[in-house]
Amino acid sequence: MEQYIYYSIILFSTIVAFLYLYIIVEKSIEKIARKQKSRYEKQLIPEIDSIINKVIDTGNIKDIDIDRKRLKKILRNSIRRDILEERISYYLENFTGEFREILIQFCEDYRIVEEELKDLNTRNIYKKALCCKKLGELRSKKAIKDLLEQVSISIQDIKYNALLALAKIGDDQSFIDAFSKINGSILLSERSLIEIIDSFEGNKSFVYSKMIDDEDEFISSLFIKSAGNSLEYTLIEPIAKYLDSNSKERRISAIKALGNMKDTRYIDKISDLLDDESWEVRALAAKTLGRYSDTNIIPKLIDKLSDRQWFVRYNSAVSILKLDESLQYVHKVFEGHDRFAKDIIISAMEDTDLMSRIFDEENNKYYDEKLAVLIKNYIDNGGETKDE
């Protein structure tokens, strides 16, 4: 038994030692690679910028006056090629204009895109995801077919980077096809998917017009929300029809989108959703109504201060405080007998720092004496109005 324990300790110690050695070697290699890349960057970035500027100025790849042998030498070394790709990506990401197409053509003609497509065949998950990312940054339509194949892969990082790459390439039909492929097999969060759709660089209006009516409720909802983020005013009416949808997800998406675009034509329809069967819809409707400046909806919001769901009550209270600048409706709440309404108004006032508009406790000073007395009496009496 003692011998078994002794051998176990030796084995465990050996494994730990090897792991420690592996980490040291790995970190050392990374450090050397970083130093080498830093050295190359100082040398190459001015040279690469010069090449890129010649590409942009000439406007024709074939007529560029550059040292092609030198360029091929740069491309043969993986670190140098990465630096070149990063600089091209920088220009494509931060500047707009016709020169982008010339730079993309340059990447295709000098096999930069082709090399990345070859690397996409790796079995290494990290490298495959990185290749998808790089292909998106290069924005070549030659990569579309291969990227669409990656979308079907169930690994989250690969799927995310492939979709984001297609968004950057900006081909309308391939982007639509990509989201058709992920129906029923979505591993990404809603926020991640909306960020991808928001970043699409093609004809957004066309894609939105097709996808907001997608059969898949989740996919449809994503594009409705994104259309709201992008303020696609031409799609207000097609989006508004989903306020009456049987799908809770679509109703929520429509409220969010219309709230972002602040189209006053649909205030009444949104306020009707304060009585929706789903508390999520009621809560969002209450929150969204606070973004408009129509005080006529305050009575409806006051009714929801007694809703059975806390989020509905709270969002209604916050919206009332945004709309009721004179606080006349808040007066009425505290003159009434609804404890739910009073409690949630006080909670919202504390969270939005509106108590300071009414009274200064430190100096015992009232700015709105009548309301201050009503609130103070209610709080001091433990949630009971003094004259009740």
PDB file of C-alpha atoms in Angstrom, residues 23-313:
ATOM      1  CA  ILE A  23       3.423  26.521 -19.608  1.00  0.00           C
ATOM      2  CA  ILE A  24       6.917  28.039 -19.363  1.00  0.00           C
ATOM      3  CA  VAL A  25       7.799  26.916 -22.906  1.00  0.00           C
ATOM      4  CA  GLU A  26       4.425  28.096 -24.276  1.00  0.00           C
ATOM      5  CA  LYS A  27       4.756  31.505 -22.638  1.00  0.00           C
ATOM      6  CA  SER A  28       8.343  31.836 -23.860  1.00  0.00           C
ATOM      7  CA  ILE A  29       7.304  31.043 -27.441  1.00  0.00           C
ATOM      8  CA  GLU A  30       4.473  33.593 -27.223  1.00  0.00           C
ATOM      9  CA  LYS A  31       6.864  36.225 -25.877  1.00  0.00           C
ATOM     10  CA  ILE A  32       9.381  35.583 -28.665  1.00  0.00           C
ATOM     11  CA  ALA A  33       6.598  35.708 -31.282  1.00  0.00           C
ATOM     12  CA  ARG A  34       5.310  39.018 -29.881  1.00  0.00           C
ATOM     13  CA  LYS A  35       8.802  40.535 -29.954  1.00  0.00           C
ATOM     14  CA  GLN A  36       9.376  39.280 -33.486  1.00  0.00           C
ATOM     15  CA  LYS A  37       6.035  40.685 -34.636  1.00  0.00           C
ATOM     16  CA  SER A  38       6.773  44.014 -32.967  1.00  0.00           C
ATOM     17  CA  ARG A  39      10.119  44.194 -34.761  1.00  0.00           C
ATOM     18  CA  TYR A  40       8.502  43.330 -38.100  1.00  0.00           C
ATOM     19  CA  GLU A  41       5.758  45.927 -37.555  1.00  0.00           C
ATOM     20  CA  LYS A  42       8.253  48.768 -37.112  1.00  0.00           C
ATOM     21  CA  GLN A  43       9.938  47.722 -40.324  1.00  0.00           C
ATOM     22  CA  LEU A  44       6.902  46.753 -42.414  1.00  0.00           C
ATOM     23  CA  ILE A  45       4.026  49.089 -41.546  1.00  0.00           C
ATOM     24  CA  PRO A  46       5.469  52.138 -43.395  1.00  0.00           C
ATOM     25  CA  GLU A  47       6.285  49.867 -46.343  1.00  0.00           C
ATOM     26  CA  ILE A  48       2.828  48.269 -46.333  1.00  0.00           C
ATOM     27  CA  ASP A  49       1.104  51.654 -46.036  1.00  0.00           C
ATOM     28  CA  SER A  50       3.093  52.795 -49.054  1.00  0.00           C
ATOM     29  CA  ILE A  51       1.910  49.751 -51.045  1.00  0.00           C
ATOM     30  CA  ILE A  52      -1.711  50.296 -49.978  1.00  0.00           C
ATOM     31  CA  ASN A  53      -1.572  53.987 -50.890  1.00  0.00           C
ATOM     32  CA  LYS A  54      -0.200  53.083 -54.335  1.00  0.00           C
ATOM     33  CA  VAL A  55      -3.049  50.592 -54.773  1.00  0.00           C
ATOM     34  CA  ILE A  56      -5.588  53.266 -53.813  1.00  0.00           C
ATOM     35  CA  ASP A  57      -4.010  56.032 -55.923  1.00  0.00           C
ATOM     36  CA  THR A  58      -3.560  53.886 -59.035  1.00  0.00           C
ATOM     37  CA  GLY A  59      -7.065  52.448 -59.028  1.00  0.00           C
ATOM     38  CA  ASN A  60      -5.904  49.523 -61.166  1.00  0.00           C
ATOM     39  CA  ILE A  61      -4.108  46.547 -59.652  1.00  0.00           C
ATOM     40  CA  LYS A  62      -2.185  45.749 -62.830  1.00  0.00           C
ATOM     41  CA  ASP A  63      -0.690  49.238 -63.129  1.00  0.00           C
ATOM     42  CA  ILE A  64       0.702  49.452 -59.594  1.00  0.00           C
ATOM     43  CA  ASP A  65       4.369  50.371 -59.430  1.00  0.00           C
ATOM     44  CA  ILE A  66       5.518  48.155 -56.549  1.00  0.00           C
ATOM     45  CA  ASP A  67       8.299  45.668 -55.910  1.00  0.00           C
ATOM     46  CA  ARG A  68       6.358  42.444 -56.513  1.00  0.00           C
ATOM     47  CA  LYS A  69       9.251  40.250 -55.384  1.00  0.00           C
ATOM     48  CA  ARG A  70       9.346  42.122 -52.096  1.00  0.00           C
ATOM     49  CA  LEU A  71       5.592  41.763 -51.709  1.00  0.00           C
ATOM     50  CA  LYS A  72       5.762  38.009 -52.350  1.00  0.00           C
ATOM     51  CA  LYS A  73       8.543  37.737 -49.770  1.00  0.00           C
ATOM     52  CA  ILE A  74       6.305  39.458 -47.225  1.00  0.00           C
ATOM     53  CA  LEU A  75       3.461  37.082 -48.035  1.00  0.00           C
ATOM     54  CA  ARG A  76       5.624  33.956 -47.674  1.00  0.00           C
ATOM     55  CA  ASN A  77       6.201  34.619 -43.966  1.00  0.00           C
ATOM     56  CA  SER A  78       3.095  34.008 -41.829  1.00  0.00           C
ATOM     57  CA  ILE A  79       3.869  36.779 -39.314  1.00  0.00           C
ATOM     58  CA  ARG A  80       4.574  39.316 -42.060  1.00  0.00           C
ATOM     59  CA  ARG A  81       1.447  38.246 -43.928  1.00  0.00           C
ATOM     60  CA  ASP A  82      -0.600  38.762 -40.759  1.00  0.00           C
ATOM     61  CA  ILE A  83       0.778  42.295 -40.429  1.00  0.00           C
ATOM     62  CA  LEU A  84      -0.157  43.034 -44.052  1.00  0.00           C
ATOM     63  CA  GLU A  85      -3.670  41.648 -43.520  1.00  0.00           C
ATOM     64  CA  GLU A  86      -4.100  43.683 -40.339  1.00  0.00           C
ATOM     65  CA  ARG A  87      -3.179  46.896 -42.153  1.00  0.00           C
ATOM     66  CA  ILE A  88      -5.535  46.136 -45.038  1.00  0.00           C
ATOM     67  CA  SER A  89      -8.282  45.302 -42.526  1.00  0.00           C
ATOM     68  CA  TYR A  90      -7.617  48.611 -40.770  1.00  0.00           C
ATOM     69  CA  TYR A  91      -8.218  50.555 -43.992  1.00  0.00           C
ATOM     70  CA  LEU A  92     -11.303  48.506 -44.898  1.00  0.00           C
ATOM     71  CA  GLU A  93     -12.769  48.877 -41.406  1.00  0.00           C
ATOM     72  CA  ASN A  94     -12.194  52.581 -40.870  1.00  0.00           C
ATOM     73  CA  PHE A  95     -12.602  54.179 -44.289  1.00  0.00           C
ATOM     74  CA  THR A  96     -15.275  54.165 -46.964  1.00  0.00           C
ATOM     75  CA  GLY A  97     -15.162  54.768 -50.691  1.00  0.00           C
ATOM     76  CA  GLU A  98     -14.464  53.085 -54.009  1.00  0.00           C
ATOM     77  CA  PHE A  99     -10.895  52.258 -52.975  1.00  0.00           C
ATOM     78  CA  ARG A 100     -12.243  49.458 -50.750  1.00  0.00           C
ATOM     79  CA  GLU A 101     -13.149  47.395 -53.818  1.00  0.00           C
ATOM     80  CA  ILE A 102      -9.636  47.978 -55.179  1.00  0.00           C
ATOM     81  CA  LEU A 103      -8.078  46.753 -51.923  1.00  0.00           C
ATOM     82  CA  ILE A 104     -10.320  43.677 -51.905  1.00  0.00           C
ATOM     83  CA  GLN A 105      -9.282  42.947 -55.499  1.00  0.00           C
ATOM     84  CA  PHE A 106      -5.642  43.349 -54.432  1.00  0.00           C
ATOM     85  CA  CYS A 107      -6.152  40.698 -51.708  1.00  0.00           C
ATOM     86  CA  GLU A 108      -7.684  38.333 -54.254  1.00  0.00           C
ATOM     87  CA  ASP A 109      -5.026  38.873 -56.943  1.00  0.00           C
ATOM     88  CA  TYR A 110      -2.141  38.325 -54.538  1.00  0.00           C
ATOM     89  CA  ARG A 111      -3.721  35.127 -53.138  1.00  0.00           C
ATOM     90  CA  ILE A 112      -4.152  36.558 -49.642  1.00  0.00           C
ATOM     91  CA  VAL A 113      -7.791  35.421 -49.613  1.00  0.00           C
ATOM     92  CA  GLU A 114      -6.850  32.054 -51.109  1.00  0.00           C
ATOM     93  CA  GLU A 115      -4.310  31.393 -48.340  1.00  0.00           C
ATOM     94  CA  GLU A 116      -6.906  32.129 -45.673  1.00  0.00           C
ATOM     95  CA  LEU A 117      -9.371  29.803 -47.399  1.00  0.00           C
ATOM     96  CA  LYS A 118      -6.746  27.034 -47.325  1.00  0.00           C
ATOM     97  CA  ASP A 119      -6.221  27.608 -43.605  1.00  0.00           C
ATOM     98  CA  LEU A 120      -9.989  27.319 -43.114  1.00  0.00           C
ATOM     99  CA  ASN A 121      -9.692  23.563 -43.709  1.00  0.00           C
ATOM    100  CA  THR A 122      -7.814  23.091 -40.433  1.00  0.00           C
ATOM    101  CA  ARG A 123      -9.310  20.861 -37.731  1.00  0.00           C
ATOM    102  CA  ASN A 124      -8.149  23.268 -35.050  1.00  0.00           C
ATOM    103  CA  ILE A 125     -11.327  24.978 -33.799  1.00  0.00           C
ATOM    104  CA  TYR A 126      -9.543  28.155 -32.682  1.00  0.00           C
ATOM    105  CA  LYS A 127      -7.702  28.550 -36.006  1.00  0.00           C
ATOM    106  CA  LYS A 128     -10.884  27.870 -37.991  1.00  0.00           C
ATOM    107  CA  ALA A 129     -12.768  30.582 -36.075  1.00  0.00           C
ATOM    108  CA  LEU A 130      -9.836  32.974 -36.560  1.00  0.00           C
ATOM    109  CA  CYS A 131      -9.810  32.284 -40.315  1.00  0.00           C
ATOM    110  CA  CYS A 132     -13.521  33.123 -40.495  1.00  0.00           C
ATOM    111  CA  LYS A 133     -12.803  36.383 -38.691  1.00  0.00           C
ATOM    112  CA  LYS A 134      -9.922  37.275 -41.050  1.00  0.00           C
ATOM    113  CA  LEU A 135     -11.959  36.463 -44.156  1.00  0.00           C
ATOM    114  CA  GLY A 136     -14.679  38.782 -42.927  1.00  0.00           C
ATOM    115  CA  GLU A 137     -12.171  41.570 -42.389  1.00  0.00           C
ATOM    116  CA  LEU A 138     -10.874  41.114 -45.959  1.00  0.00           C
ATOM    117  CA  ARG A 139     -14.475  41.285 -47.273  1.00  0.00           C
ATOM    118  CA  SER A 140     -13.909  39.184 -50.390  1.00  0.00           C
ATOM    119  CA  LYS A 141     -16.991  37.577 -51.948  1.00  0.00           C
ATOM    120  CA  LYS A 142     -14.792  34.629 -52.946  1.00  0.00           C
ATOM    121  CA  ALA A 143     -15.058  33.475 -49.328  1.00  0.00           C
ATOM    122  CA  ILE A 144     -18.878  33.373 -49.237  1.00  0.00           C
ATOM    123  CA  LYS A 145     -19.339  29.713 -50.213  1.00  0.00           C
ATOM    124  CA  ASP A 146     -16.809  28.466 -47.641  1.00  0.00           C
ATOM    125  CA  LEU A 147     -18.170  30.716 -44.900  1.00  0.00           C
ATOM    126  CA  LEU A 148     -21.720  29.489 -45.495  1.00  0.00           C
ATOM    127  CA  GLU A 149     -20.455  25.950 -44.921  1.00  0.00           C
ATOM    128  CA  GLN A 150     -19.015  27.019 -41.553  1.00  0.00           C
ATOM    129  CA  VAL A 151     -22.372  28.417 -40.424  1.00  0.00           C
ATOM    130  CA  SER A 152     -23.751  24.873 -40.215  1.00  0.00           C
ATOM    131  CA  ILE A 153     -21.018  23.840 -37.748  1.00  0.00           C
ATOM    132  CA  SER A 154     -22.365  23.551 -34.208  1.00  0.00           C
ATOM    133  CA  ILE A 155     -19.310  25.136 -32.547  1.00  0.00           C
ATOM    134  CA  GLN A 156     -20.288  28.536 -31.195  1.00  0.00           C
ATOM    135  CA  ASP A 157     -17.082  30.503 -31.980  1.00  0.00           C
ATOM    136  CA  ILE A 158     -16.965  29.268 -35.576  1.00  0.00           C
ATOM    137  CA  LYS A 159     -20.660  29.987 -36.174  1.00  0.00           C
ATOM    138  CA  TYR A 160     -20.367  33.488 -34.678  1.00  0.00           C
ATOM    139  CA  ASN A 161     -17.270  34.458 -36.696  1.00  0.00           C
ATOM    140  CA  ALA A 162     -18.678  32.982 -39.920  1.00  0.00           C
ATOM    141  CA  LEU A 163     -21.918  34.972 -39.547  1.00  0.00           C
ATOM    142  CA  LEU A 164     -20.010  38.133 -38.654  1.00  0.00           C
ATOM    143  CA  ALA A 165     -17.736  37.625 -41.677  1.00  0.00           C
ATOM    144  CA  LEU A 166     -20.767  37.337 -43.974  1.00  0.00           C
ATOM    145  CA  ALA A 167     -22.164  40.512 -42.410  1.00  0.00           C
ATOM    146  CA  LYS A 168     -18.947  42.380 -43.226  1.00  0.00           C
ATOM    147  CA  ILE A 169     -18.801  41.034 -46.775  1.00  0.00           C
ATOM    148  CA  GLY A 170     -22.303  42.431 -47.187  1.00  0.00           C
ATOM    149  CA  ASP A 171     -23.772  40.135 -49.838  1.00  0.00           C
ATOM    150  CA  ASP A 172     -27.543  40.328 -49.354  1.00  0.00           C
ATOM    151  CA  GLN A 173     -28.595  36.856 -50.487  1.00  0.00           C
ATOM    152  CA  SER A 174     -25.778  34.983 -48.743  1.00  0.00           C
ATOM    153  CA  PHE A 175     -26.616  36.749 -45.465  1.00  0.00           C
ATOM    154  CA  ILE A 176     -30.252  35.706 -45.817  1.00  0.00           C
ATOM    155  CA  ASP A 177     -29.152  32.145 -46.648  1.00  0.00           C
ATOM    156  CA  ALA A 178     -26.892  32.071 -43.581  1.00  0.00           C
ATOM    157  CA  PHE A 179     -29.760  32.848 -41.217  1.00  0.00           C
ATOM    158  CA  SER A 180     -31.927  30.285 -42.986  1.00  0.00           C
ATOM    159  CA  LYS A 181     -29.238  27.712 -42.178  1.00  0.00           C
ATOM    160  CA  ILE A 182     -29.314  28.407 -38.442  1.00  0.00           C
ATOM    161  CA  ASN A 183     -33.060  27.917 -38.035  1.00  0.00           C
ATOM    162  CA  GLY A 184     -33.580  25.430 -35.225  1.00  0.00           C
ATOM    163  CA  SER A 185     -29.857  25.157 -34.457  1.00  0.00           C
ATOM    164  CA  ILE A 186     -29.081  28.454 -32.737  1.00  0.00           C
ATOM    165  CA  LEU A 187     -26.346  28.308 -30.122  1.00  0.00           C
ATOM    166  CA  LEU A 188     -25.655  32.033 -29.982  1.00  0.00           C
ATOM    167  CA  SER A 189     -27.319  34.550 -27.687  1.00  0.00           C
ATOM    168  CA  GLU A 190     -29.960  36.930 -28.990  1.00  0.00           C
ATOM    169  CA  ARG A 191     -27.680  39.895 -28.274  1.00  0.00           C
ATOM    170  CA  SER A 192     -24.815  38.382 -30.302  1.00  0.00           C
ATOM    171  CA  LEU A 193     -27.086  37.695 -33.263  1.00  0.00           C
ATOM    172  CA  ILE A 194     -28.570  41.204 -33.221  1.00  0.00           C
ATOM    173  CA  GLU A 195     -25.050  42.686 -33.096  1.00  0.00           C
ATOM    174  CA  ILE A 196     -24.177  40.635 -36.187  1.00  0.00           C
ATOM    175  CA  ILE A 197     -27.297  41.826 -38.035  1.00  0.00           C
ATOM    176  CA  ASP A 198     -26.659  45.438 -36.965  1.00  0.00           C
ATOM    177  CA  SER A 199     -23.140  45.238 -38.447  1.00  0.00           C
ATOM    178  CA  PHE A 200     -24.333  44.051 -41.902  1.00  0.00           C
ATOM    179  CA  GLU A 201     -22.619  46.175 -44.586  1.00  0.00           C
ATOM    180  CA  GLY A 202     -24.907  45.408 -47.520  1.00  0.00           C
ATOM    181  CA  ASN A 203     -28.396  46.627 -48.409  1.00  0.00           C
ATOM    182  CA  LYS A 204     -29.998  46.520 -44.970  1.00  0.00           C
ATOM    183  CA  SER A 205     -33.423  47.662 -46.141  1.00  0.00           C
ATOM    184  CA  PHE A 206     -33.649  44.763 -48.598  1.00  0.00           C
ATOM    185  CA  VAL A 207     -32.516  42.172 -46.044  1.00  0.00           C
ATOM    186  CA  TYR A 208     -34.853  43.509 -43.341  1.00  0.00           C
ATOM    187  CA  SER A 209     -37.820  43.556 -45.732  1.00  0.00           C
ATOM    188  CA  LYS A 210     -37.249  39.851 -46.450  1.00  0.00           C
ATOM    189  CA  MET A 211     -36.344  38.637 -42.963  1.00  0.00           C
ATOM    190  CA  ILE A 212     -38.852  40.407 -40.708  1.00  0.00           C
ATOM    191  CA  ASP A 213     -41.471  38.086 -42.216  1.00  0.00           C
ATOM    192  CA  ASP A 214     -39.370  34.938 -41.804  1.00  0.00           C
ATOM    193  CA  GLU A 215     -41.377  31.861 -40.798  1.00  0.00           C
ATOM    194  CA  ASP A 216     -39.132  31.300 -37.794  1.00  0.00           C
ATOM    195  CA  GLU A 217     -40.455  33.568 -35.024  1.00  0.00           C
ATOM    196  CA  PHE A 218     -37.060  33.951 -33.374  1.00  0.00           C
ATOM    197  CA  ILE A 219     -35.254  34.903 -36.602  1.00  0.00           C
ATOM    198  CA  SER A 220     -38.061  37.287 -37.550  1.00  0.00           C
ATOM    199  CA  SER A 221     -37.861  38.941 -34.113  1.00  0.00           C
ATOM    200  CA  LEU A 222     -34.097  39.437 -34.415  1.00  0.00           C
ATOM    201  CA  PHE A 223     -34.448  41.326 -37.689  1.00  0.00           C
ATOM    202  CA  ILE A 224     -37.367  43.414 -36.393  1.00  0.00           C
ATOM    203  CA  LYS A 225     -35.280  44.525 -33.394  1.00  0.00           C
ATOM    204  CA  SER A 226     -32.269  45.234 -35.581  1.00  0.00           C
ATOM    205  CA  ALA A 227     -34.418  47.279 -37.989  1.00  0.00           C
ATOM    206  CA  GLY A 228     -35.415  49.373 -34.983  1.00  0.00           C
ATOM    207  CA  ASN A 229     -31.761  49.793 -33.983  1.00  0.00           C
ATOM    208  CA  SER A 230     -30.916  50.919 -37.524  1.00  0.00           C
ATOM    209  CA  LEU A 231     -33.923  53.292 -37.626  1.00  0.00           C
ATOM    210  CA  GLU A 232     -35.316  51.822 -40.844  1.00  0.00           C
ATOM    211  CA  TYR A 233     -38.274  54.206 -41.104  1.00  0.00           C
ATOM    212  CA  THR A 234     -39.411  52.721 -44.422  1.00  0.00           C
ATOM    213  CA  LEU A 235     -40.298  49.525 -42.551  1.00  0.00           C
ATOM    214  CA  ILE A 236     -42.411  51.100 -39.809  1.00  0.00           C
ATOM    215  CA  GLU A 237     -45.724  49.866 -41.222  1.00  0.00           C
ATOM    216  CA  PRO A 238     -44.575  46.260 -41.898  1.00  0.00           C
ATOM    217  CA  ILE A 239     -43.169  46.159 -38.355  1.00  0.00           C
ATOM    218  CA  ALA A 240     -46.259  47.733 -36.765  1.00  0.00           C
ATOM    219  CA  LYS A 241     -48.503  44.922 -38.026  1.00  0.00           C
ATOM    220  CA  TYR A 242     -46.725  42.604 -35.566  1.00  0.00           C
ATOM    221  CA  LEU A 243     -48.168  44.546 -32.625  1.00  0.00           C
ATOM    222  CA  ASP A 244     -51.250  42.368 -33.263  1.00  0.00           C
ATOM    223  CA  SER A 245     -49.262  39.158 -33.762  1.00  0.00           C
ATOM    224  CA  ASN A 246     -50.142  35.948 -31.923  1.00  0.00           C
ATOM    225  CA  SER A 247     -46.416  35.543 -31.269  1.00  0.00           C
ATOM    226  CA  LYS A 248     -45.226  37.106 -28.013  1.00  0.00           C
ATOM    227  CA  GLU A 249     -41.674  37.406 -29.405  1.00  0.00           C
ATOM    228  CA  ARG A 250     -42.890  39.340 -32.433  1.00  0.00           C
ATOM    229  CA  ARG A 251     -45.054  41.661 -30.316  1.00  0.00           C
ATOM    230  CA  ILE A 252     -42.071  42.413 -28.067  1.00  0.00           C
ATOM    231  CA  SER A 253     -39.783  43.016 -31.053  1.00  0.00           C
ATOM    232  CA  ALA A 254     -42.297  45.338 -32.712  1.00  0.00           C
ATOM    233  CA  ILE A 255     -42.684  47.407 -29.528  1.00  0.00           C
ATOM    234  CA  LYS A 256     -38.897  47.737 -29.187  1.00  0.00           C
ATOM    235  CA  ALA A 257     -38.390  48.703 -32.822  1.00  0.00           C
ATOM    236  CA  LEU A 258     -41.212  51.268 -32.888  1.00  0.00           C
ATOM    237  CA  GLY A 259     -40.048  52.669 -29.553  1.00  0.00           C
ATOM    238  CA  ASN A 260     -36.584  53.264 -31.006  1.00  0.00           C
ATOM    239  CA  MET A 261     -38.078  55.024 -34.027  1.00  0.00           C
ATOM    240  CA  LYS A 262     -40.550  57.011 -31.853  1.00  0.00           C
ATOM    241  CA  ASP A 263     -43.328  56.985 -34.433  1.00  0.00           C
ATOM    242  CA  THR A 264     -46.308  58.593 -32.669  1.00  0.00           C
ATOM    243  CA  ARG A 265     -48.882  56.952 -34.965  1.00  0.00           C
ATOM    244  CA  TYR A 266     -48.722  53.755 -32.932  1.00  0.00           C
ATOM    245  CA  ILE A 267     -48.869  55.140 -29.370  1.00  0.00           C
ATOM    246  CA  ASP A 268     -52.480  53.998 -28.944  1.00  0.00           C
ATOM    247  CA  LYS A 269     -51.687  50.485 -30.166  1.00  0.00           C
ATOM    248  CA  ILE A 270     -48.702  50.227 -27.830  1.00  0.00           C
ATOM    249  CA  SER A 271     -50.762  51.549 -24.911  1.00  0.00           C
ATOM    250  CA  ASP A 272     -53.398  48.878 -25.645  1.00  0.00           C
ATOM    251  CA  LEU A 273     -50.665  46.298 -25.038  1.00  0.00           C
ATOM    252  CA  LEU A 274     -50.552  47.420 -21.392  1.00  0.00           C
ATOM    253  CA  ASP A 275     -53.407  44.909 -21.044  1.00  0.00           C
ATOM    254  CA  ASP A 276     -51.629  42.104 -22.907  1.00  0.00           C
ATOM    255  CA  GLU A 277     -51.837  38.601 -21.405  1.00  0.00           C
ATOM    256  CA  SER A 278     -48.017  38.405 -21.262  1.00  0.00           C
ATOM    257  CA  TRP A 279     -46.395  40.391 -18.453  1.00  0.00           C
ATOM    258  CA  GLU A 280     -43.216  40.808 -20.549  1.00  0.00           C
ATOM    259  CA  VAL A 281     -45.253  42.585 -23.234  1.00  0.00           C
ATOM    260  CA  ARG A 282     -47.043  44.739 -20.629  1.00  0.00           C
ATOM    261  CA  ALA A 283     -43.724  45.683 -18.979  1.00  0.00           C
ATOM    262  CA  LEU A 284     -42.075  46.602 -22.276  1.00  0.00           C
ATOM    263  CA  ALA A 285     -45.103  48.605 -23.424  1.00  0.00           C
ATOM    264  CA  ALA A 286     -45.014  50.557 -20.148  1.00  0.00           C
ATOM    265  CA  LYS A 287     -41.291  51.254 -20.530  1.00  0.00           C
ATOM    266  CA  THR A 288     -41.575  52.247 -24.201  1.00  0.00           C
ATOM    267  CA  LEU A 289     -44.425  54.715 -23.635  1.00  0.00           C
ATOM    268  CA  GLY A 290     -42.078  56.751 -21.452  1.00  0.00           C
ATOM    269  CA  ARG A 291     -39.998  57.511 -24.542  1.00  0.00           C
ATOM    270  CA  TYR A 292     -42.808  59.546 -26.092  1.00  0.00           C
ATOM    271  CA  SER A 293     -43.932  62.986 -24.906  1.00  0.00           C
ATOM    272  CA  ASP A 294     -47.672  62.291 -24.991  1.00  0.00           C
ATOM    273  CA  THR A 295     -49.133  62.982 -21.533  1.00  0.00           C
ATOM    274  CA  ASN A 296     -52.510  61.569 -22.629  1.00  0.00           C
ATOM    275  CA  ILE A 297     -51.237  58.061 -21.935  1.00  0.00           C
ATOM    276  CA  ILE A 298     -50.465  58.789 -18.256  1.00  0.00           C
ATOM    277  CA  PRO A 299     -53.935  57.686 -16.974  1.00  0.00           C
ATOM    278  CA  LYS A 300     -53.434  54.278 -18.610  1.00  0.00           C
ATOM    279  CA  LEU A 301     -49.999  54.003 -16.993  1.00  0.00           C
ATOM    280  CA  ILE A 302     -51.471  54.923 -13.605  1.00  0.00           C
ATOM    281  CA  ASP A 303     -53.897  52.004 -13.935  1.00  0.00           C
ATOM    282  CA  LYS A 304     -50.893  49.675 -14.373  1.00  0.00           C
ATOM    283  CA  LEU A 305     -49.328  50.810 -11.073  1.00  0.00           C
ATOM    284  CA  SER A 306     -51.486  48.084  -9.518  1.00  0.00           C
ATOM    285  CA  ASP A 307     -50.534  45.359 -11.999  1.00  0.00           C
ATOM    286  CA  ARG A 308     -49.842  41.963 -10.429  1.00  0.00           C
ATOM    287  CA  GLN A 309     -46.321  41.951 -11.914  1.00  0.00           C
ATOM    288  CA  TRP A 310     -43.643  44.130 -10.279  1.00  0.00           C
ATOM    289  CA  PHE A 311     -41.821  44.951 -13.543  1.00  0.00           C
ATOM    290  CA  VAL A 312     -45.029  46.272 -15.104  1.00  0.00           C
ATOM    291  CA  ARG A 313     -45.693  48.462 -12.047  1.00  0.00           C
TER     292      ARG A 313
END
